[in-house]
Amino acid sequence: MNAPAQMPEANERFHYMDNLRALAMLTGVVFHTALAYSVLAHPFWPTADRGQSLIVDAFAWFFHLFRMPLFFVVAGFFAALLVQKRGMGGMLKNRFMRIILPLLVFWPLVYFSMGWLIRLAITDVENLSPLLQVIKPWLDNPQAPTAPPTLAHLWFLPYVMCFCILVWVASTLEWNEHLSWLDSWLDALTPMKKVCLVPLALMPALFAVPAPFPAPESFFPQWWALLFYGAYFLIGFRLFHQARWIDQLSLFAPRLLLLSLLAYALFLYLLRINGAIKPDLSLQAILVLLQAYTGYWMTLVCIIFGRRWLDAHHGFLRYIADASYWVYLIHLPLIFAIQIPLMDVNLHWSVKLSLSLCATLSIAFLTYHLFVRGRLLGKFLNGNNSDTKTSCAKTSAS
């Protein structure tokens, strides 16, 4: 009933995982672009537009529930691969080069450019968003305290590094031997029992935050994010050593997809009818349960279908995978720069969304092709030159 753990070859390539990482990052670009036209995000998004639609909410928040969980599964998977290929020290060195150094370089550029764009919007835009209307008098008041800086959309980088360090700590303390009983218990479960039980372990973390769960952008690690995304990182780390589990789940993929859609539909309905009112304990428990199951099941669905359809070397997908890190790093200031002038333009929300998304992706990929690919900056972000065949592990946890 349960297949033994399968150890992949150290030089084996996992194209589907690298492609899933890229898709998770590009979905983040779509998500952040769509927030300007979301009803739920309207009160707190800087470039929130007058045009809003529940259609945007239906798609955007669905992606939100599983795009970062999927990313952390991929990050854990490739952390395990790097440990096997290079040892624990090699893994930590690789992650420092691909994660911490880019964070140190790009965070100041992203943070200060976004601050400048927000100030520009407050000065030049007539139809300010609700959040900018709150920020405007605060900025005009010289006595107002300075807002603490945030990591913005780069918050995931230190969390990935933190989880890699915890892997090293667990290895040093030989926790795998102390917790062997837990591994044995998990291995004895049928695949569907794991599918049903794991989301329950995610619920305590989600109880600590409102629904939909926010991005932990603070410079200080948040315990709920450590537990929540750490669980997904651990799932990915174990998945590398037990890849046959995905084969066992393949037959259940359509069922998991259908259940995910039903759970999300109920989640969105309850969220919508509750409005801005803080939910009571029973409703909060239902929302947490629906988020946990939708996110986990859809993460599994993506991995199953990704392994089925994306596990091959393809020139176009390889290019997208190589470019995705750069695209994600720079996309949010681009979105702000494009959407701020559109706030005063009288166009349908769908036109504005299409224009801002196409312009953001076009500029991001063009700058990658002209200034990053095959150049020193490309090597800095992706390791070895990405023009030729490269190991799919090089950027997958970046």
Steps between C-alpha positions, in 0.01 A plus 500: 500500500784745583800508271843531656677832488660562163827693495542691173836512328711802592536608137135441413318803362157599621370722223146496633604638838700782343207582270257494793724742688492734202123475466455570872709816466321617184165434665618739770540768233143438383375506860666830589380658175142388566487639855440852365163380365405273790201579720655332805836673459357845424540647853868408541666488154691819403396501131139391562295623205145633483416202281460178700354158432417185692627310196848624587454385860385156390818433305758704692432363848474145365858527370603664826406196707749269330761691300737561794432161664596346165814713488611386845441135408728551200753680721506209745531248216806671355654556840497121542651462153778745581576315825536178305715658230719734703455412864353719772770766473468516123124542528534789746764671287286467189192637675697793641627590154161460329280645777671731750729684258217582255287610795773738619535646150138521387313582820625862528425558131150357531410660831615855423365498144157395628512771767584758234216378277250523785604858569473578130150354490388708799625813325379435144196268518154648540311177577705374791441153639364471857846406629668796329232730644607382844871530422479852352430697824738274687782592259406869520538493878866557594426373852371165377718200588688324225341177382716192561649357181368175360641231274215559251466211254853377580393366840527139383878515456603514869238236583650257249845568643367451853354161409828394340684592820245301701572200276867532595410530870275194482776304326759607756275397789407177318130572535425249227601221738299642789194543279529171314175386666321793332642406161386142552152614599472727195630230267236259632218734399329459167547789254142620547535499879803727465301722266226536761715529814778740397273808459387455861860564607496827305194639675660631825723736303210636294296572814754772584426712190191628319364333189631495235837456672731801440860520388741506799688808376644602837875492556431298813407135436138424575432174679194413296697535175786290638254222584285531189764535230745288696253212479489535121880520483519178702248335268720587204812377679333165572356483151850491353568178689155351440415605146280192448240660723407728210452195278269353761293820505476543124170313473346734757601824326160569332324434830736730689451772240122479524506501881736798498268700275199420717686589820622826349153593372364459853794694644447793264124501564544511879770763472281715279183487709695570819650815351731703723349362821739297713373141484397319815691195611288246312515690171871560544552126551310425179699758303828363636396143416402593144823693444713214630335234286472710184862608517638156575288312250572747222871482577484124451296541182764735358780257580312204352409679178839668485675165513268371230524791257808708585769240568697548178771731375336761278675810373212737565428368850872504577515867403195583714647312796831684468328838472242452776729596790590834342139562398376442852768712665417813297131458421333688788660843437415453132137428585479811717664718233253376237182498710544839668435701178211266417319594822378821334423341163137420426525145369332173595682304771563211261680729256712651776584156636600374157710809426682496833568125491621496139717808552653364821586161349627656177736739677618234746577239233656758266735627769587141587588424139701818448675547834489172695509189284852390420647787701657542842164588658350179366780296652453687828130406513496156341845360559666360191420658166134440413552514123582134474374182659519544874409305803140553597609523860698819464222751560210292613505608862599857426 
